Short mmCIF file of C-alpha atoms and ligand atoms in Angstrom, two decimals:
data_model
loop_
_atom_site.label_atom_id
_atom_site.label_comp_id
_atom_site.label_asym_id
_atom_site.label_seq_id
_atom_site.Cartn_x
_atom_site.Cartn_y
_atom_site.Cartn_z
CA MET A 29 41.00 -3.89 -9.14
CA GLY A 30 41.95 -4.63 -5.58
CA ASN A 31 45.17 -3.63 -3.95
CA ARG A 32 44.73 -5.14 -0.48
CA TYR A 33 46.26 -8.51 0.36
CA SER A 34 43.88 -11.47 0.33
CA VAL A 35 44.40 -15.08 1.45
CA THR A 36 41.55 -16.13 -0.85
CA LYS A 37 42.42 -15.86 -4.53
CA THR A 38 39.40 -17.60 -6.03
CA PHE A 39 36.02 -18.46 -4.54
CA GLY A 40 32.74 -19.92 -5.72
CA ILE A 41 29.40 -18.38 -4.82
CA LEU A 42 25.96 -20.01 -4.90
CA THR A 43 22.41 -19.35 -3.71
CA ALA A 44 20.42 -22.35 -2.45
CA GLY A 45 17.01 -23.14 -0.96
CA GLY A 46 13.96 -20.94 -1.55
CA ASP A 47 14.83 -17.53 -2.97
CA CYS A 48 14.10 -14.25 -1.21
CA PRO A 49 14.44 -10.50 -1.76
CA GLY A 50 18.00 -9.35 -1.00
CA LEU A 51 19.91 -12.26 -2.54
CA ASN A 52 21.18 -10.14 -5.42
CA ALA A 53 22.09 -7.32 -3.04
CA ALA A 54 24.16 -9.82 -1.04
CA ILE A 55 25.82 -11.30 -4.16
CA ARG A 56 26.68 -7.75 -5.22
CA GLY A 57 28.07 -6.96 -1.75
CA VAL A 58 30.33 -10.02 -1.67
CA CYS A 59 31.50 -9.68 -5.27
CA ARG A 60 32.11 -5.93 -5.36
CA ALA A 61 34.17 -5.95 -2.17
CA ALA A 62 36.00 -9.14 -3.13
CA TYR A 63 36.89 -7.80 -6.56
CA ASP A 64 37.36 -4.08 -5.99
CA ARG A 65 39.20 -4.30 -2.68
CA TYR A 66 41.01 -7.59 -2.96
CA GLY A 67 41.09 -8.57 -6.64
CA MET A 68 39.69 -12.06 -6.08
CA ASN A 69 38.45 -14.30 -8.89
CA ILE A 70 34.79 -15.22 -8.56
CA VAL A 71 33.02 -18.28 -9.90
CA GLY A 72 29.23 -17.94 -9.99
CA ILE A 73 27.68 -21.38 -9.52
CA ALA A 74 24.21 -21.89 -11.00
CA ASN A 75 21.20 -23.30 -9.16
CA GLY A 76 22.63 -23.88 -5.70
CA TYR A 77 24.64 -27.00 -4.95
CA LEU A 78 23.23 -28.55 -8.13
CA GLY A 79 25.50 -26.36 -10.27
CA LEU A 80 28.56 -27.62 -8.46
CA ILE A 81 27.46 -31.22 -9.13
CA GLN A 82 26.47 -30.64 -12.73
CA GLU A 83 29.43 -28.39 -13.58
CA ASN A 84 27.19 -25.43 -14.30
CA TRP A 85 29.17 -22.28 -13.54
CA ARG A 86 30.71 -19.14 -15.05
CA PHE A 87 33.30 -16.61 -13.99
CA LEU A 88 31.66 -13.44 -12.68
CA ARG A 89 33.02 -10.07 -13.70
CA PRO A 90 32.21 -6.82 -11.86
CA GLN A 91 29.79 -5.83 -14.62
CA ASP A 92 27.72 -8.95 -13.84
CA THR A 93 26.70 -7.26 -10.59
CA TYR A 94 25.78 -3.90 -12.10
CA GLY A 95 22.15 -2.95 -11.51
CA ILE A 96 21.25 -5.99 -9.40
CA LEU A 97 20.99 -4.30 -5.97
CA THR A 98 17.28 -3.71 -6.30
CA ARG A 99 16.35 -6.86 -8.22
CA GLY A 100 14.36 -9.66 -6.58
CA GLY A 101 15.26 -13.34 -7.00
CA THR A 102 18.84 -14.41 -7.65
CA ILE A 103 20.94 -13.94 -10.77
CA LEU A 104 22.57 -17.30 -9.99
CA GLY A 105 19.37 -19.36 -9.80
CA ALA A 106 18.50 -21.59 -6.85
CA SER A 107 17.53 -25.17 -6.08
CA ARG A 108 16.73 -27.27 -3.04
CA GLU A 109 19.44 -29.83 -3.86
CA LYS A 110 20.65 -31.47 -0.61
CA PRO A 111 23.71 -33.59 -1.50
CA PHE A 112 24.09 -35.22 1.92
CA LYS A 113 20.66 -36.85 1.63
CA ASP A 114 22.43 -39.41 -0.60
CA ARG A 115 24.55 -40.53 2.29
CA LYS A 116 21.58 -40.83 4.62
CA GLY A 117 19.78 -42.91 1.99
CA GLU A 118 17.00 -40.28 1.79
CA SER A 119 17.78 -38.93 -1.65
CA ASP A 120 15.05 -38.49 -4.22
CA SER A 121 17.53 -37.07 -6.72
CA GLU A 122 17.74 -38.48 -10.22
CA ILE A 123 21.44 -37.68 -10.37
CA GLU A 124 23.63 -40.79 -10.34
CA GLY A 125 26.63 -41.21 -8.08
CA ASP A 126 27.96 -39.65 -4.91
CA ARG A 127 26.93 -35.98 -5.08
CA VAL A 128 29.10 -34.92 -2.15
CA GLN A 129 32.12 -36.42 -3.92
CA ALA A 130 31.15 -34.57 -7.11
CA ILE A 131 31.05 -31.28 -5.18
CA LYS A 132 34.47 -31.97 -3.65
CA ASP A 133 35.95 -32.95 -7.01
CA ASN A 134 34.60 -29.85 -8.76
CA TYR A 135 35.69 -27.56 -5.92
CA ARG A 136 39.25 -28.83 -6.51
CA LYS A 137 38.90 -28.76 -10.29
CA LEU A 138 37.95 -25.06 -10.09
CA ASN A 139 40.87 -24.42 -7.74
CA LEU A 140 38.58 -22.74 -5.24
CA ASP A 141 39.97 -21.44 -1.96
CA CYS A 142 36.45 -21.16 -0.55
CA LEU A 143 32.79 -21.72 -1.33
CA VAL A 144 30.38 -18.95 -0.30
CA VAL A 145 26.82 -20.22 0.24
CA LEU A 146 23.81 -17.92 0.57
CA GLY A 147 20.89 -19.74 2.08
CA GLY A 148 18.70 -20.82 4.94
CA ASN A 149 18.97 -23.63 7.47
CA GLY A 150 19.41 -26.40 4.88
CA THR A 151 22.04 -24.49 2.91
CA ASN A 152 24.11 -23.58 5.95
CA THR A 153 23.80 -27.15 7.28
CA THR A 154 25.13 -28.50 3.98
CA GLY A 155 27.87 -25.86 4.14
CA CYS A 156 28.83 -27.04 7.62
CA LEU A 157 28.93 -30.68 6.50
CA LEU A 158 31.09 -29.75 3.50
CA ALA A 159 33.44 -27.90 5.86
CA ARG A 160 33.73 -31.13 7.86
CA GLU A 161 34.63 -32.86 4.58
CA GLY A 162 37.58 -30.52 4.27
CA LEU A 163 36.24 -27.68 2.08
CA ASN A 164 36.53 -24.03 3.06
CA VAL A 165 33.01 -22.64 3.34
CA LEU A 166 31.41 -19.33 4.34
CA GLY A 167 27.66 -18.91 4.86
CA LEU A 168 25.27 -15.94 4.58
CA PRO A 169 21.86 -16.11 6.31
CA LYS A 170 18.91 -15.50 3.97
CA THR A 171 15.27 -16.44 4.35
CA ILE A 172 11.92 -14.76 4.67
CA ASP A 173 11.30 -17.11 7.63
CA ASN A 174 13.92 -15.39 9.87
CA ASP A 175 14.56 -18.77 11.52
CA ILE A 176 18.36 -19.14 11.40
CA VAL A 177 20.18 -19.62 14.69
CA GLY A 178 23.20 -17.34 15.16
CA THR A 179 21.90 -14.17 13.50
CA ASP A 180 19.45 -11.67 14.95
CA ARG A 181 17.83 -11.27 11.54
CA THR A 182 18.01 -12.80 8.10
CA PHE A 183 17.73 -10.77 4.92
CA GLY A 184 14.47 -11.35 3.09
CA PHE A 185 12.42 -11.21 6.28
CA HIS A 186 11.88 -7.48 6.27
CA SER A 187 10.65 -7.44 2.64
CA ALA A 188 8.25 -10.35 3.24
CA LEU A 189 7.01 -8.65 6.39
CA ALA A 190 6.11 -5.54 4.38
CA ILE A 191 4.24 -7.64 1.81
CA GLY A 192 2.39 -9.64 4.48
CA THR A 193 1.44 -6.46 6.32
CA GLU A 194 0.13 -4.79 3.18
CA ALA A 195 -1.99 -7.86 2.44
CA ILE A 196 -3.49 -7.78 5.94
CA ASP A 197 -4.20 -4.05 5.56
CA ARG A 198 -6.06 -4.73 2.33
CA LEU A 199 -8.08 -7.57 3.84
CA HIS A 200 -9.35 -5.30 6.61
CA SER A 201 -11.52 -3.21 4.33
CA THR A 202 -13.15 -6.10 2.51
CA ALA A 203 -13.66 -8.06 5.76
CA GLN A 204 -15.36 -4.99 7.21
CA SER A 205 -17.60 -4.42 4.19
CA HIS A 206 -18.92 -7.97 4.34
CA SER A 207 -18.78 -8.54 8.12
CA ARG A 208 -16.63 -11.61 7.61
CA VAL A 209 -13.83 -13.42 9.33
CA ILE A 210 -10.92 -13.52 6.88
CA VAL A 211 -8.07 -15.94 7.49
CA ILE A 212 -4.76 -15.08 5.86
CA GLU A 213 -2.07 -17.74 5.62
CA LEU A 214 1.56 -16.60 5.57
CA MET A 215 4.71 -18.68 5.05
CA GLY A 216 6.61 -20.28 7.90
CA HIS A 217 6.52 -24.06 8.19
CA LYS A 218 8.49 -24.40 11.38
CA ALA A 219 8.76 -20.88 12.80
CA GLY A 220 6.12 -18.20 13.18
CA TRP A 221 8.22 -15.02 12.95
CA LEU A 222 6.62 -13.77 9.76
CA ALA A 223 3.01 -14.42 10.84
CA LEU A 224 3.66 -12.93 14.28
CA TYR A 225 5.33 -9.75 13.04
CA ALA A 226 2.98 -9.18 10.09
CA GLY A 227 0.07 -9.96 12.39
CA VAL A 228 1.17 -7.34 14.90
CA ALA A 229 1.99 -4.81 12.16
CA GLY A 230 -1.36 -5.36 10.46
CA GLY A 231 -3.42 -5.50 13.65
CA GLY A 232 -4.51 -9.14 13.27
CA ASP A 233 -7.21 -10.16 15.76
CA VAL A 234 -5.91 -13.72 16.02
CA ILE A 235 -2.36 -14.90 15.22
CA LEU A 236 -1.56 -18.61 15.02
CA ILE A 237 2.06 -19.78 14.89
CA PRO A 238 3.64 -23.26 15.00
CA GLU A 239 5.20 -22.59 18.40
CA ILE A 240 1.80 -22.17 20.11
CA PRO A 241 -0.70 -24.96 19.28
CA TYR A 242 -4.17 -23.46 18.96
CA ASP A 243 -7.45 -24.35 20.60
CA ILE A 244 -10.33 -23.63 18.22
CA LYS A 245 -12.66 -23.09 21.18
CA ALA A 246 -10.43 -20.27 22.48
CA ILE A 247 -10.42 -18.68 19.01
CA GLY A 248 -14.21 -19.00 18.84
CA ARG A 249 -14.62 -17.35 22.24
CA HIS A 250 -12.38 -14.45 21.18
CA LEU A 251 -14.21 -13.85 17.90
CA GLU A 252 -17.61 -14.05 19.58
CA ALA A 253 -16.51 -11.57 22.25
CA ARG A 254 -15.43 -9.20 19.47
CA ALA A 255 -18.81 -9.56 17.80
CA ARG A 256 -20.57 -8.77 21.11
CA GLU A 257 -18.47 -5.59 21.35
CA GLY A 258 -19.88 -4.57 17.98
CA LYS A 259 -16.84 -5.54 15.89
CA SER A 260 -18.45 -7.06 12.88
CA TYR A 261 -15.34 -8.53 11.27
CA SER A 262 -12.04 -10.13 12.22
CA ILE A 263 -8.67 -10.92 10.65
CA VAL A 264 -6.96 -14.19 11.54
CA VAL A 265 -3.27 -14.53 10.59
CA VAL A 266 -2.06 -18.13 10.29
CA ALA A 267 1.48 -19.41 9.73
CA GLU A 268 1.54 -22.34 7.30
CA GLY A 269 2.96 -24.59 10.03
CA ALA A 270 0.26 -23.74 12.62
CA LEU A 271 -1.22 -26.74 14.39
CA SER A 272 -4.00 -27.49 16.86
CA THR A 273 -3.51 -28.67 20.43
CA ALA A 274 -4.90 -32.07 19.37
CA GLU A 275 -2.25 -32.36 16.65
CA ALA A 276 0.49 -31.28 19.00
CA ALA A 277 -0.40 -34.21 21.26
CA MET A 278 -0.06 -36.74 18.40
CA ASP A 279 3.11 -38.60 17.50
CA LYS A 280 4.82 -37.66 14.23
CA LYS A 281 3.27 -40.45 12.13
CA GLU A 282 -0.24 -39.89 13.45
CA ARG A 283 0.07 -36.12 12.89
CA LYS A 284 1.27 -36.57 9.31
CA LYS A 285 -1.77 -38.76 8.54
CA TYR A 286 -4.16 -36.35 10.27
CA ARG A 287 -2.76 -33.35 8.40
CA ALA A 288 -2.93 -35.16 5.07
CA GLU A 289 -6.65 -35.70 5.74
CA THR A 290 -7.55 -32.26 7.12
CA VAL A 291 -5.12 -29.68 5.71
CA ASN A 292 -6.87 -29.18 2.41
CA PRO A 293 -5.83 -27.32 0.35
CA SER A 294 -3.78 -25.68 3.10
CA ILE A 295 -3.91 -24.84 6.81
CA GLY A 296 -5.52 -21.42 6.24
CA TYR A 297 -8.54 -23.10 4.66
CA ARG A 298 -8.77 -25.61 7.49
CA VAL A 299 -8.71 -22.87 10.13
CA ALA A 300 -11.39 -20.95 8.21
CA ARG A 301 -13.58 -24.09 8.09
CA GLU A 302 -13.02 -24.75 11.78
CA ILE A 303 -13.95 -21.16 12.71
CA GLY A 304 -17.11 -21.40 10.59
CA GLU A 305 -18.12 -24.65 12.31
CA GLU A 306 -17.27 -23.34 15.78
CA THR A 307 -18.95 -19.92 15.54
CA GLY A 308 -21.32 -20.01 12.57
CA MET A 309 -19.61 -16.84 11.28
CA GLU A 310 -19.05 -16.31 7.59
CA THR A 311 -15.38 -17.02 6.87
CA ARG A 312 -13.02 -16.75 3.91
CA ALA A 313 -9.40 -17.80 3.44
CA THR A 314 -6.55 -16.15 1.53
CA VAL A 315 -3.17 -17.79 0.98
CA LEU A 316 -0.49 -15.24 0.13
CA GLY A 317 2.03 -17.83 -1.13
CA TYR A 318 5.02 -16.95 -3.28
CA VAL A 319 4.13 -13.27 -3.52
CA GLN A 320 5.89 -13.10 -0.15
CA ARG A 321 9.19 -14.18 -1.70
CA GLY A 322 9.04 -12.18 -4.89
CA GLY A 323 9.89 -8.68 -5.99
CA ILE A 324 12.25 -5.95 -4.92
CA PRO A 325 13.96 -6.05 -1.52
CA SER A 326 13.05 -3.47 1.12
CA ALA A 327 15.59 -0.77 1.94
CA SER A 328 16.33 -2.53 5.23
CA ASP A 329 17.03 -5.87 3.49
CA ARG A 330 19.25 -4.17 0.92
CA VAL A 331 21.30 -2.60 3.67
CA LEU A 332 21.58 -5.83 5.69
CA ALA A 333 22.40 -7.98 2.65
CA THR A 334 25.06 -5.51 1.48
CA ALA A 335 26.67 -5.33 4.92
CA LEU A 336 26.67 -9.14 5.31
CA GLY A 337 28.06 -9.52 1.79
CA THR A 338 30.96 -7.13 2.27
CA ALA A 339 31.71 -8.70 5.70
CA ALA A 340 31.92 -12.09 3.97
CA ALA A 341 34.48 -10.62 1.54
CA ASP A 342 36.56 -9.45 4.50
CA LEU A 343 36.49 -12.97 6.00
CA LEU A 344 37.54 -14.38 2.62
CA ALA A 345 40.45 -11.95 2.52
CA LYS A 346 41.56 -13.01 6.00
CA GLY A 347 41.12 -16.70 5.24
CA LYS A 348 38.69 -17.00 8.14
CA TYR A 349 36.61 -19.89 6.88
CA GLY A 350 33.96 -22.18 8.40
CA ARG A 351 31.84 -19.19 9.52
CA MET A 352 28.42 -17.70 8.82
CA VAL A 353 28.27 -13.91 8.79
CA ALA A 354 25.53 -12.61 11.06
CA LEU A 355 23.75 -9.60 12.45
CA ILE A 356 24.56 -9.62 16.15
CA GLY A 357 22.87 -6.79 18.02
CA ASP A 358 23.66 -3.71 15.99
CA SER A 359 26.89 -5.07 14.49
CA ILE A 360 27.92 -7.43 11.76
CA GLY A 361 29.93 -10.38 13.04
CA SER A 362 30.16 -14.10 12.37
CA VAL A 363 29.52 -17.44 14.07
CA ASP A 364 30.90 -20.92 13.51
CA LEU A 365 28.93 -22.74 10.79
CA SER A 366 27.99 -25.39 13.35
CA VAL A 367 25.87 -22.77 15.18
CA PRO A 368 23.06 -22.62 12.57
CA ALA A 369 23.54 -26.21 11.32
CA GLU A 370 20.65 -28.61 11.82
CA LYS A 371 18.66 -26.12 13.91
CA VAL A 372 15.63 -23.86 13.58
CA LYS A 373 15.27 -20.59 15.46
CA ASN A 374 11.73 -20.68 16.79
CA VAL A 375 9.87 -17.84 18.43
CA PRO A 376 10.69 -18.31 22.14
CA LEU A 377 7.58 -18.51 24.28
CA ASP A 378 8.83 -15.62 26.38
CA HIS A 379 9.51 -13.38 23.37
CA TYR A 380 8.34 -9.83 23.99
CA MET A 381 6.38 -9.72 20.74
CA LEU A 382 3.98 -12.39 22.01
CA ASP A 383 3.22 -10.26 25.03
CA THR A 384 2.94 -7.17 22.81
CA ALA A 385 0.37 -8.94 20.63
CA GLN A 386 -1.71 -10.00 23.63
CA ALA A 387 -1.44 -6.56 25.23
CA VAL A 388 -3.24 -5.03 22.22
CA GLY A 389 -5.98 -7.63 22.42
CA THR A 390 -4.73 -10.19 19.90
CA CYS A 391 -5.61 -13.82 20.60
CA LEU A 392 -2.73 -16.28 20.09
CA GLY A 393 -5.06 -19.25 19.85
CA VAL A 394 -5.04 -20.20 23.51
O1 F6P B 412 11.95 -19.85 1.95
C1 F6P B 412 11.33 -20.55 2.99
C2 F6P B 412 9.95 -20.86 2.62
O2 F6P B 412 9.44 -19.65 2.21
C3 F6P B 412 9.03 -21.47 3.66
O3 F6P B 412 8.38 -20.57 4.51
C4 F6P B 412 8.07 -22.24 2.79
O4 F6P B 412 7.50 -23.27 3.50
C5 F6P B 412 8.96 -22.75 1.73
O5 F6P B 412 9.93 -21.75 1.53
C6 F6P B 412 8.28 -23.15 0.46
O6 F6P B 412 9.15 -23.05 -0.61
P1 F6P B 412 9.29 -24.04 -1.84
O7 F6P B 412 7.94 -24.33 -2.35
O8 F6P B 412 10.15 -23.28 -2.78
O9 F6P B 412 9.97 -25.28 -1.37
#
């Protein structure tokens, strides 16, 4: 039991949004340090913000975090509940009443000094809005998408990168055997970090990310040039949010309609069809899907999640609320919760990895 002084006596902890490897390592980091160093009481809230609305929680004891460092998923459960959508009139929730008010009421009922939220952009945005409503909130940045502003890396990204890279490695041999173009679709609706990094790590011949709208003619030219050089197969890595130059020129409504008609069953299949039509080459598509989010965290994610978790416990002890812990350069620090709120960290067009990819002969779709 802790013997250091702590401003925070009791806090709630939840995991929200899509899960990712490293969540349990982070929960363990926060809880061990909070309990062992500072003797705080910990309330584990089930299924993200939903648990705080539906009064689904339990007190966590140190033994609840034994053996979870290496486990994928989250022992707390997760949901994509976004309570502030109610107030914007966008809610599709079946839960009656003001969900933000329910969260505030239950926060007080539990006598919490702070709410610790582990999540991506949506989760940290909700955390920031709750802080503006008067709650004490701390955020931790998790997501395989690596798209949170304020941190140099999110935990979950490194594990997903390893899985994506292994998948690309495996596709190489079968693409070669059959002289095919194989398109592999990786996650990343808004940001292309995962596709870009896995594409570079796996030696993708084409990498398509949402930040750089693609021209199918440029892709065709690249693949045909490869064929002329005697390279009988190619690997095309596509982020799920990739879009064509024609789509990029459309307004939001038009684009939504166009995608509903053409993205079937997903963007990887559309790109494979388009390449087939453009070049006449034999193409196949593979969608990696939730495999990217499952399973054990990489060593690097375990280390990052543990360091971010224990740093969050230190902020709790100091009563330094309204922050998101972050990897900044080679150190662990924190930023105001407004920094990540309502933003997406895209791949900047001058990012060195884009130049790296092109320098080794990878086409970025333009
Ligand atoms: O966790 C982020 C993410 O992996 C995105 O890349 C993907 O678009 C999304 O989750 C899909 O998750 P779900 O189906 O759980 O909403």
